[in-house]
XYZ file of C-alpha atoms in Angstrom:
681
model
C 0.000 0.000 0.000
C 1.070 3.561 -0.575
C 0.508 6.465 1.771
C -0.790 9.769 0.405
C 1.426 12.844 0.788
C 2.874 15.742 -1.248
C 5.371 14.121 -3.549
C 8.196 15.457 -5.684
C 9.099 12.065 -7.052
C 9.966 12.229 -10.746
C 11.204 9.150 -12.549
C 10.945 8.742 -16.303
C 11.543 5.026 -16.559
C 10.895 4.807 -20.276
C 12.803 7.908 -21.306
C 16.456 8.492 -21.901
C 18.505 11.634 -21.587
C 21.924 11.235 -23.182
C 23.905 13.933 -21.397
C 22.835 16.166 -18.559
C 25.624 18.706 -18.019
C 28.440 16.219 -17.430
C 31.938 17.273 -16.424
C 35.024 15.072 -16.188
C 38.122 16.611 -14.621
C 41.542 15.281 -15.475
C 42.815 14.703 -11.948
C 45.382 12.107 -10.932
C 44.780 12.385 -7.187
C 43.514 8.792 -6.875
C 45.330 7.273 -9.838
C 47.920 4.698 -8.818
C 50.973 4.669 -11.090
C 52.392 1.255 -12.008
C 55.542 1.857 -9.959
C 53.699 3.161 -6.883
C 55.196 2.237 -3.527
C 53.141 0.476 -0.825
C 53.012 3.782 1.078
C 51.548 5.565 -1.951
C 48.982 2.808 -2.508
C 47.939 3.051 1.136
C 47.527 6.837 0.924
C 45.396 6.567 -2.213
C 43.349 3.845 -0.527
C 42.620 6.106 2.444
C 41.484 8.870 0.090
C 39.197 6.413 -1.702
C 37.648 5.443 1.628
C 37.072 9.101 2.502
C 35.386 9.590 -0.866
C 32.935 6.711 -0.439
C 34.764 4.021 -2.452
C 35.449 1.276 0.094
C 35.841 -1.445 -2.538
C 38.730 0.346 -4.217
C 40.136 1.320 -0.815
C 40.353 -2.220 0.542
C 42.086 -3.439 -2.623
C 44.778 -0.778 -2.392
C 45.298 -0.952 1.373
C 45.455 -4.754 1.319
C 47.984 -4.571 -1.502
C 50.101 -2.249 0.657
C 49.802 -4.645 3.635
C 50.882 -7.642 1.564
C 53.972 -5.651 0.546
C 54.991 -5.190 4.211
C 53.469 -1.748 4.747
C 51.677 -2.638 7.970
C 50.829 -1.179 11.336
C 47.851 -0.317 13.549
C 46.875 2.751 11.499
C 47.041 0.821 8.215
C 45.014 -2.053 9.670
C 42.511 0.395 11.145
C 41.719 1.878 7.731
C 41.750 -1.560 6.127
C 39.150 -2.800 8.640
C 36.962 0.242 7.941
C 37.250 -0.373 4.197
C 36.274 -4.029 4.718
C 33.130 -3.070 6.619
C 32.061 0.228 5.019
C 28.663 0.023 3.234
C 28.525 -3.699 4.014
C 26.692 -5.870 6.493
C 28.116 -9.015 8.140
C 26.502 -11.218 5.516
C 27.966 -9.194 2.645
C 31.421 -10.427 3.660
C 32.796 -13.566 2.090
C 34.044 -16.399 4.287
C 37.636 -15.494 3.363
C 37.069 -11.867 4.335
C 35.666 -12.914 7.712
C 38.724 -15.104 8.268
C 40.976 -12.179 7.288
C 39.318 -10.045 9.959
C 39.837 -12.781 12.533
C 43.515 -13.098 11.593
C 43.886 -9.329 11.767
C 42.643 -9.413 15.367
C 45.477 -11.818 16.202
C 48.049 -9.758 14.276
C 46.970 -6.646 16.165
C 48.268 -8.062 19.423
C 51.839 -7.797 18.142
C 51.651 -4.083 17.321
C 53.387 -1.572 19.550
C 51.090 0.376 21.837
C 49.932 3.833 20.780
C 47.188 6.124 22.025
C 45.078 6.384 18.864
C 45.188 3.679 16.220
C 45.576 0.457 18.161
C 42.761 1.346 20.605
C 40.606 2.332 17.639
C 41.321 -0.963 15.878
C 40.532 -2.833 19.072
C 37.165 -1.085 19.345
C 36.358 -2.095 15.726
C 36.910 -5.764 16.576
C 35.001 -5.418 19.872
C 32.005 -3.966 18.014
C 32.087 -6.857 15.551
C 31.972 -9.286 18.490
C 29.021 -7.596 20.262
C 26.098 -9.639 18.848
C 24.882 -11.991 21.553
C 26.808 -10.228 24.341
C 25.273 -8.993 27.562
C 24.174 -5.393 27.991
C 27.055 -4.735 30.378
C 29.612 -5.757 27.732
C 27.873 -3.574 25.146
C 28.038 -0.611 27.531
C 31.738 -1.207 28.152
C 32.519 -1.294 24.419
C 30.478 1.860 23.819
C 32.400 3.606 26.592
C 35.697 2.681 24.949
C 34.292 3.931 21.635
C 33.312 7.292 23.146
C 36.715 7.587 24.814
C 38.491 7.461 21.445
C 39.759 10.635 19.814
C 37.053 12.214 17.615
C 38.647 11.281 14.261
C 38.796 7.557 15.076
C 35.410 7.536 16.842
C 33.580 9.331 14.034
C 35.166 7.124 11.355
C 34.091 3.959 13.177
C 30.519 5.112 13.681
C 30.229 6.183 10.034
C 31.762 3.170 8.310
C 30.354 0.436 10.594
C 26.766 1.616 10.110
C 25.503 -1.692 8.663
C 27.316 -4.030 11.078
C 26.350 -2.364 14.352
C 23.738 -4.200 16.378
C 20.371 -2.609 17.007
C 21.316 -1.953 20.656
C 24.579 -0.301 19.671
C 22.972 1.787 16.970
C 20.130 2.903 19.225
C 22.650 3.967 21.886
C 24.713 5.993 19.437
C 21.936 7.365 17.252
C 21.458 10.693 19.029
C 25.200 11.387 18.763
C 25.262 10.342 15.106
C 22.393 12.709 14.302
C 23.989 15.577 16.192
C 27.242 15.012 14.315
C 25.317 15.078 11.016
C 23.451 18.270 11.927
C 26.717 19.936 12.880
C 28.522 18.898 9.717
C 25.724 19.175 7.142
C 26.527 22.773 6.181
C 30.080 22.945 7.459
C 32.601 24.384 5.037
C 30.204 26.858 3.356
C 28.445 24.006 1.545
C 25.653 25.944 -0.171
C 28.064 28.363 -1.816
C 30.785 25.872 -2.725
C 28.872 22.845 -4.040
C 27.826 24.483 -7.354
C 31.508 25.065 -8.109
C 32.153 21.317 -7.985
C 30.136 20.996 -11.183
C 31.993 23.798 -12.928
C 34.280 22.313 -15.590
C 37.943 23.177 -15.781
C 38.077 26.280 -17.977
C 39.751 26.085 -21.340
C 42.602 28.542 -21.856
C 42.340 32.134 -23.012
C 42.144 32.796 -26.720
C 41.395 35.808 -28.863
C 41.081 36.280 -32.566
C 44.430 37.350 -34.054
C 44.479 40.269 -36.506
C 43.999 39.455 -40.149
C 47.298 39.397 -41.973
C 48.282 42.700 -43.556
C 47.628 42.994 -47.284
C 49.641 46.203 -47.665
C 52.199 44.447 -49.857
C 49.559 43.953 -52.540
C 49.364 47.699 -53.104
C 53.083 48.211 -53.749
C 53.199 47.299 -57.487
C 50.320 49.659 -58.306
C 51.707 52.358 -56.051
C 55.092 52.132 -57.782
C 53.549 52.351 -61.255
C 51.249 55.300 -60.550
C 53.881 57.118 -58.507
C 56.366 56.706 -61.374
C 53.947 58.262 -63.858
C 53.182 61.095 -61.465
C 56.870 61.809 -60.815
C 57.583 61.941 -64.573
C 54.656 64.297 -65.211
C 55.343 66.489 -62.182
C 59.036 66.587 -63.017
C 58.330 67.733 -66.549
C 56.060 70.529 -65.278
C 58.489 71.612 -62.577
C 61.512 71.687 -64.842
C 59.591 73.533 -67.545
C 58.387 76.104 -65.000
C 61.869 76.663 -63.552
C 63.298 77.139 -67.057
C 60.572 79.643 -67.887
C 60.521 81.714 -64.675
C 62.983 80.386 -62.051
C 62.023 82.574 -59.075
C 58.283 82.286 -59.536
C 58.453 78.553 -60.220
C 60.573 77.819 -57.146
C 58.110 79.690 -54.909
C 55.171 77.870 -56.469
C 56.889 74.495 -56.193
C 57.752 75.048 -52.526
C 54.134 75.961 -51.789
C 52.948 72.901 -53.704
C 55.292 70.609 -51.804
C 54.280 72.054 -48.427
C 50.549 71.910 -49.057
C 50.940 68.451 -50.592
C 52.632 67.238 -47.424
C 49.893 68.759 -45.246
C 47.143 67.332 -47.443
C 48.746 63.872 -47.258
C 49.133 64.050 -43.477
C 45.618 65.233 -42.656
C 44.011 63.343 -45.503
C 45.555 60.032 -44.509
C 44.143 60.372 -40.972
C 40.702 61.315 -42.320
C 40.751 58.490 -44.868
C 41.771 55.856 -42.307
C 39.252 56.958 -39.675
C 36.420 57.044 -42.201
C 37.051 53.551 -43.558
C 37.711 51.967 -40.161
C 34.526 53.484 -38.731
C 32.546 52.216 -41.694
C 34.055 48.740 -41.302
C 33.254 48.626 -37.572
C 29.696 49.833 -38.027
C 29.150 47.430 -40.908
C 30.412 44.559 -38.753
C 28.014 45.472 -35.949
C 25.145 45.937 -38.370
C 25.674 42.620 -40.131
C 26.089 40.778 -36.846
C 22.965 42.395 -35.461
C 20.891 41.438 -38.487
C 22.253 38.008 -39.389
C 24.744 36.961 -36.717
C 27.053 35.140 -39.133
C 29.560 32.850 -37.451
C 32.765 32.038 -39.334
C 33.415 28.383 -39.908
C 37.070 27.327 -39.628
C 36.504 24.901 -42.480
C 35.564 27.740 -44.826
C 37.696 30.418 -46.371
C 36.906 33.984 -45.220
C 35.363 34.773 -48.567
C 33.144 31.711 -48.693
C 29.451 32.483 -48.177
C 27.545 30.954 -45.288
C 24.781 28.521 -46.058
C 21.356 29.902 -45.475
C 19.037 28.205 -43.062
C 16.109 26.264 -44.349
C 13.860 29.248 -43.883
C 16.188 31.590 -45.723
C 17.771 34.705 -44.314
C 20.116 34.172 -41.409
C 22.747 31.478 -41.774
C 22.315 28.188 -40.040
C 24.055 27.775 -36.699
C 25.385 24.619 -35.146
C 24.557 23.524 -31.616
C 27.720 24.923 -30.066
C 27.219 28.319 -31.687
C 23.611 28.419 -30.520
C 24.653 27.630 -26.948
C 27.324 30.326 -27.088
C 24.731 32.893 -28.183
C 22.345 31.850 -25.418
C 25.130 32.086 -22.872
C 25.977 35.608 -24.049
C 22.332 36.594 -23.777
C 22.141 35.105 -20.276
C 25.221 36.857 -18.917
C 24.545 40.170 -20.657
C 21.109 39.987 -19.053
C 22.701 39.272 -15.690
C 25.357 41.993 -15.674
C 23.369 45.189 -16.212
C 24.902 48.676 -16.175
C 23.550 51.420 -13.979
C 20.193 52.740 -15.099
C 19.444 50.006 -17.667
C 16.806 47.327 -17.469
C 17.350 43.943 -19.082
C 15.310 44.366 -22.328
C 16.816 47.787 -22.959
C 20.390 46.569 -22.383
C 19.950 43.479 -24.550
C 18.504 45.559 -27.375
C 21.316 48.097 -27.030
C 24.031 45.417 -27.224
C 22.584 43.160 -29.925
C 25.401 43.824 -32.369
C 28.150 43.648 -29.762
C 26.856 40.349 -28.413
C 26.633 38.895 -31.899
C 30.205 39.936 -32.765
C 31.572 38.520 -29.525
C 29.554 35.303 -29.882
C 30.886 34.850 -33.396
C 34.446 35.276 -32.129
C 34.037 32.817 -29.244
C 32.291 30.257 -31.445
C 35.063 30.549 -34.012
C 37.859 30.223 -31.447
C 36.455 27.344 -29.400
C 34.403 25.277 -31.830
C 36.085 21.924 -31.181
C 34.863 18.399 -30.681
C 33.999 17.551 -27.049
C 34.269 21.197 -25.964
C 31.143 22.328 -24.115
C 30.118 25.944 -23.736
C 30.508 25.531 -19.955
C 34.266 25.537 -20.429
C 34.189 28.999 -22.017
C 31.518 30.552 -19.796
C 34.299 32.186 -17.764
C 35.225 34.189 -20.873
C 31.617 35.008 -21.733
C 31.034 36.255 -18.165
C 34.159 38.386 -18.405
C 33.095 39.880 -21.734
C 29.624 40.645 -20.344
C 31.119 42.389 -17.288
C 33.587 44.231 -19.497
C 30.755 45.499 -21.707
C 28.878 46.709 -18.636
C 31.964 48.501 -17.286
C 32.699 50.108 -20.652
C 29.109 51.331 -20.874
C 29.379 52.860 -17.398
C 32.608 54.575 -18.489
C 31.090 55.760 -21.758
C 33.412 53.511 -23.774
C 31.040 50.805 -24.994
C 31.269 52.080 -28.575
C 34.794 53.408 -28.200
C 35.506 53.008 -31.913
C 33.099 55.851 -32.636
C 35.291 58.145 -30.590
C 38.553 56.557 -31.679
C 37.780 56.985 -35.383
C 35.977 60.310 -35.221
C 37.895 62.797 -37.360
C 38.024 66.310 -35.826
C 36.519 69.137 -37.878
C 39.856 70.985 -37.749
C 41.575 68.044 -39.442
C 38.976 67.992 -42.202
C 39.201 71.757 -42.720
C 43.005 71.643 -42.791
C 42.916 68.834 -45.362
C 40.388 70.618 -47.586
C 42.311 73.909 -47.378
C 45.627 72.201 -48.155
C 44.098 70.426 -51.153
C 42.605 73.676 -52.421
C 45.918 75.522 -52.163
C 47.709 72.551 -53.724
C 45.303 72.581 -56.671
C 45.659 76.317 -57.251
C 49.452 76.171 -56.915
C 49.699 73.182 -59.247
C 47.662 75.048 -61.839
C 49.928 78.074 -61.393
C 53.029 75.937 -61.944
C 51.447 74.587 -65.122
C 50.621 78.059 -66.412
C 54.170 79.176 -65.658
C 55.563 76.194 -67.536
C 53.212 76.741 -70.499
C 53.999 80.457 -70.903
C 57.725 79.844 -70.975
C 57.584 78.935 -74.666
C 55.896 80.576 -77.614
C 55.216 77.195 -79.205
C 51.519 76.227 -79.241
C 52.513 72.583 -79.223
C 54.549 73.078 -76.028
C 51.586 74.774 -74.362
C 49.258 71.970 -75.421
C 51.744 69.352 -74.233
C 52.150 71.111 -70.885
C 48.421 71.057 -70.178
C 48.192 67.423 -71.331
C 50.958 66.506 -68.900
C 49.133 68.477 -66.205
C 46.007 66.371 -66.738
C 48.167 63.241 -66.670
C 49.743 64.404 -63.422
C 46.289 64.935 -61.913
C 45.111 61.460 -62.962
C 48.254 59.575 -61.936
C 48.591 61.612 -58.735
C 45.008 60.842 -57.778
C 45.538 57.145 -58.454
C 48.842 57.097 -56.575
C 47.302 58.980 -53.629
C 44.332 56.583 -53.465
C 46.579 53.512 -53.525
C 48.931 55.067 -50.964
C 46.032 55.934 -48.643
C 44.714 52.360 -48.857
C 48.165 50.920 -48.188
C 48.853 53.231 -45.236
C 45.388 52.542 -43.823
C 45.980 48.801 -44.079
C 49.361 49.103 -42.364
C 47.809 51.186 -39.619
C 44.887 48.785 -39.312
C 47.246 45.861 -38.820
C 49.311 47.783 -36.248
C 46.194 48.821 -34.302
C 44.675 45.338 -34.351
C 47.976 43.777 -33.312
C 48.178 46.127 -30.352
C 44.528 45.445 -29.507
C 45.126 41.692 -29.845
C 47.919 41.775 -27.270
C 45.844 43.947 -24.943
C 42.834 41.618 -25.164
C 44.975 38.517 -24.804
C 46.669 39.864 -21.703
C 43.320 40.800 -20.129
C 41.780 37.420 -20.945
C 44.766 35.488 -19.633
C 44.558 37.436 -16.384
C 40.843 36.638 -16.118
C 41.507 32.973 -16.916
C 44.126 32.732 -14.163
C 41.838 34.549 -11.726
C 38.926 32.200 -12.447
C 41.098 29.089 -12.330
C 42.621 30.085 -9.002
C 39.154 30.902 -7.677
C 37.888 27.475 -8.742
C 40.851 25.701 -7.155
C 40.287 27.582 -3.914
C 36.509 27.217 -3.637
C 35.740 23.888 -5.303
C 35.033 21.228 -2.639
C 37.001 18.002 -2.566
C 35.453 14.598 -3.180
C 35.905 13.821 0.512
C 33.821 16.890 1.428
C 31.138 15.971 -1.102
C 30.963 12.459 0.329
C 30.815 13.762 3.912
C 27.937 16.119 3.102
C 26.059 13.325 1.347
C 26.620 11.062 4.341
C 25.155 13.706 6.666
C 22.125 14.046 4.382
C 21.574 10.294 4.550
C 21.708 10.276 8.349
C 19.265 13.156 8.728
C 16.919 11.691 6.130
C 16.943 8.382 8.007
C 16.322 10.198 11.288
C 13.307 12.014 9.817
C 11.902 8.730 8.500
C 12.268 6.991 11.859
C 10.652 9.951 13.582
C 7.748 10.027 11.124
C 7.054 6.302 11.472
C 7.734 6.369 15.214
C 10.371 3.682 14.882
C 13.562 3.020 16.810
C 16.534 0.916 15.787
C 15.174 -1.858 17.984
C 12.273 -2.087 15.511
C 14.548 -2.416 12.468
C 15.643 -5.885 11.430
C 17.708 -4.683 8.455
C 18.014 -1.575 6.370
C 19.706 -0.221 3.276
C 19.944 3.183 1.642
C 20.428 3.487 -2.100
C 21.760 6.735 -3.602
C 20.850 7.442 -7.219
C 20.802 10.542 -9.467
C 17.611 12.595 -9.730
C 16.873 14.251 -13.049
C 17.475 16.886 -14.202
C 20.938 17.126 -12.739
C 24.425 18.390 -13.259
C 27.116 15.834 -12.680
C 30.872 15.865 -12.408
C 33.695 13.571 -11.443
C 37.433 13.498 -11.435
C 39.140 10.938 -13.613
C 38.932 7.560 -11.885
C 36.303 8.771 -9.387
C 32.537 8.379 -9.015
C 29.935 10.728 -10.412
C 28.719 13.425 -8.044
C 25.299 14.921 -8.733
C 23.584 18.220 -8.100
C 20.364 16.316 -7.316
C 20.056 12.919 -5.687
C 17.323 10.440 -4.949
C 17.755 8.829 -1.533
C 15.827 5.560 -1.275
C 15.650 3.960 2.182
C 14.409 0.381 2.662
C 13.512 -0.550 6.241
C 12.772 -4.186 7.051
C 10.594 -4.398 10.152
C 8.644 -7.296 11.568
C 5.530 -6.081 9.772
C 7.059 -5.781 6.310
C 9.158 -3.500 4.149
C 8.908 0.274 4.165
C 10.374 2.102 1.167
C 10.824 5.838 1.551
C 12.377 7.961 -1.170
C 13.116 11.645 -1.471
C 14.924 13.967 -3.816
C 17.706 16.164 -2.496
C 18.915 19.460 -3.857
C 22.505 18.795 -2.918
C 23.768 22.384 -2.682
C 20.952 23.498 -0.377
C 20.388 20.091 1.266
C 16.629 20.540 0.846
C 14.128 17.701 0.528
C 10.823 19.127 -0.727
C 8.854 15.892 -0.515
C 8.879 12.145 0.059
C 7.319 9.068 -1.466
C 6.423 6.257 0.907
C 5.458 2.724 -0.017
C 4.840 -0.298 2.199
C 5.224 -3.934 1.113
C 4.445 -7.243 2.707
C 7.371 -9.644 2.707
C 5.632 -11.890 0.182
C 4.991 -8.939 -2.172
C 8.454 -9.283 -3.717
C 8.606 -11.983 -6.348
C 12.074 -11.207 -7.739
C 14.695 -8.524 -8.244
C 16.382 -8.060 -11.606
C 19.274 -5.863 -12.694
C 19.867 -4.899 -16.314
C 22.835 -3.110 -17.846
C 22.571 -1.176 -21.090
C 25.356 0.784 -22.789
C 22.844 3.459 -23.770
C 20.870 3.687 -20.539
C 23.073 2.408 -17.712
C 22.091 0.216 -14.744
C 18.467 -0.385 -13.794
C 17.022 -2.481 -11.006
C 13.501 -3.858 -11.419
C 11.461 -4.900 -8.376
C 8.912 -7.451 -9.564
C 5.863 -7.469 -7.311
C 3.342 -10.250 -6.963
C 0.386 -7.857 -6.822
C 1.348 -5.043 -9.143
C 3.538 -3.820 -11.984
C 7.310 -3.989 -11.794
C 9.013 -0.969 -10.278
C 12.126 0.181 -12.126
C 14.847 2.106 -10.329
C 17.555 3.790 -12.375
C 20.774 3.106 -10.467
C 23.142 5.013 -12.720
C 23.138 6.532 -16.173
C 25.385 5.338 -18.951
C 28.810 6.926 -19.005
C 30.659 5.126 -21.771
C 30.588 8.356 -23.810
C 32.235 10.158 -20.882
C 35.249 7.886 -20.530
C 38.632 9.516 -20.335
C 41.796 8.010 -21.830
C 42.991 4.902 -19.985
C 39.641 4.517 -18.173
C 37.805 1.216 -18.268
C 34.018 1.245 -18.563
C 33.602 -1.803 -16.331
C 35.843 -0.370 -13.598
C 34.035 2.966 -13.722
C 30.645 1.264 -13.414
C 31.869 -0.672 -10.381
C 33.144 2.522 -8.768
C 29.767 4.227 -9.203
C 27.808 1.211 -7.979
C 30.094 1.045 -4.957
C 29.491 4.724 -4.220
C 25.708 4.257 -4.546
C 25.607 1.407 -2.003
C 24.165 -0.888 -4.652
C 25.726 -4.209 -3.605
C 24.162 -4.316 -0.147
C 20.803 -3.073 -1.428
C 20.646 -5.696 -4.141
C 21.654 -8.495 -1.773
C 19.033 -7.447 0.791
C 16.170 -7.141 -1.709
C 17.195 -10.325 -3.510
C 17.164 -12.207 -0.208
C 13.723 -10.863 0.681
C 12.405 -11.908 -2.737
C 13.829 -15.409 -2.238
C 12.941 -16.223 1.401
C 10.906 -13.311 2.719
C 11.053 -12.531 6.409
C 13.039 -15.670 7.206
C 16.003 -14.424 5.188
C 15.879 -11.056 6.942
C 15.952 -12.634 10.381
C 18.887 -14.849 9.426
C 20.822 -12.000 7.821
C 20.924 -9.060 10.188
C 23.521 -7.390 12.361
C 22.274 -9.144 15.522
C 23.023 -12.593 14.082
C 26.264 -12.464 12.103
C 27.617 -15.635 10.489
C 30.605 -17.337 12.124
C 34.021 -16.613 10.673
C 34.481 -20.164 9.408
C 31.081 -20.407 7.698
C 30.907 -20.958 3.964
C 29.868 -18.154 1.596
């Protein structure tokens, strides 16, 4: 039967979501090199235990022990790894014999004040079933007398092997420890950073190569013609009237120099401003994104509907990210719609640049969000400083420059005509006069052509110099922001051990709330198990070789009591540690007909509970991650790591036993009646 209550349960058993914001970090913190020493293997094993991977931990620590790295501290952590997330009956016969032999080995260790007493308490707790209350009280006193690190580790990792009396005696302390540690370490602020991917390095679009060299042949040709024509006129004028011609030529040279100086600045500013405005206008209207596979001159394919070019998925996500962060970082006095409308062209240009620079296989937009955030903040700051459209000020030509250029050109024209007249009147020949004016027209044409080519060449050289300078400025600023963000991530991102500790506290407090709601004590519980699975939609991340951590979990607690099975599930927002609702279901022992587990490369692991009086219930244990494998990772090993972290093995064994033998199996397989060390598996 199922109790009515407000539920937030959301399982889509027949649907599949391929990727839900997955991040894999290339960390070697728990990777064991082939030539690792026993000490190094032990240290990695301890870290694995802290991070909720007891299976991997016991392999590594036992390997260190067999290579003569032994002692009370090593055996203490090995014993915890043997028992963590496991009940007595989950141990094989060989593992039970290993624990018995370890008790004998312990007697030969030198006395210390921490590790040997802690190891002794572990073995005393294992021997408690069937003991008198006085012996239980004595063991609990020795447990409480241990230093907090050893005591807390024992209570946490021996959860499933403690007897009901022991657990009931310690439960208030366990809950208080969980309440104290649930938000320790600024959890709510730091957890979201765990799912932030490692940022990809700073990049910026380099300046287009200078094409000034292409102008040189034409400039040489037109300049040569102009020099010949101007030389003919000048020489003819000097021959005719030396004093007058020299004065006129000096004026022409001076005004020509001034016209070239002011005109070149005006020409460059005009064309650069037009280019910038055209770029903003085109980006605002069509948002074209260059494709590295295409040449710059190649046209973009139109979308099916015509008009704007088609965009790939990465480009679309980049644009959405720009819109999000521009809408988040608003300048003073602007509301969101106004600011987004005002920066349409700027956003499109920046999005095109980022998409061009980072469009690579297996690169998600999350890895460049640091840059998009920086560009959004930079745009806001430039708007506040009045520099958002700085190119309009940079390339604005002053009126004085324009007037000086026009005046110099006018004087140059009049003086040039005067030089021509002087040259023409120096001879009485009509042919010479005609030739002089023909050369004058040729000088005007070739000079105009030479000036136009020279202005284009100088503008291109200046453009390349300006863009090169701007490239280095942008690159320096982006590299500084990249280093700042990376250092911030390294400082604030929680470790896997912290993530596991917070999850452990959530499990304890969830269990406490369930017991309180059902008015149960540990004396009423024959056996229990808690399965941790992802809750969609989620963000997930892991370091290489580690388990997936999720932004949202489903905690599913199975309590076996004398009246049947209670299943209580809830979803947890991991950053805030909130549980908005629960789903509660009760089963009779004979309601389970079988338990099946299926593995699918596309879906992952699923566990189906087949009921005798209803449809099968499917529980998604883990999503597929074969597409998220890093180099040198094995899909089978990674699956085992995640199943170990979820507590799957004990849950499956418990439910499978209930399906097979019902209540009888539960009563034979609980912490109050452990199997003897020499019993068969």
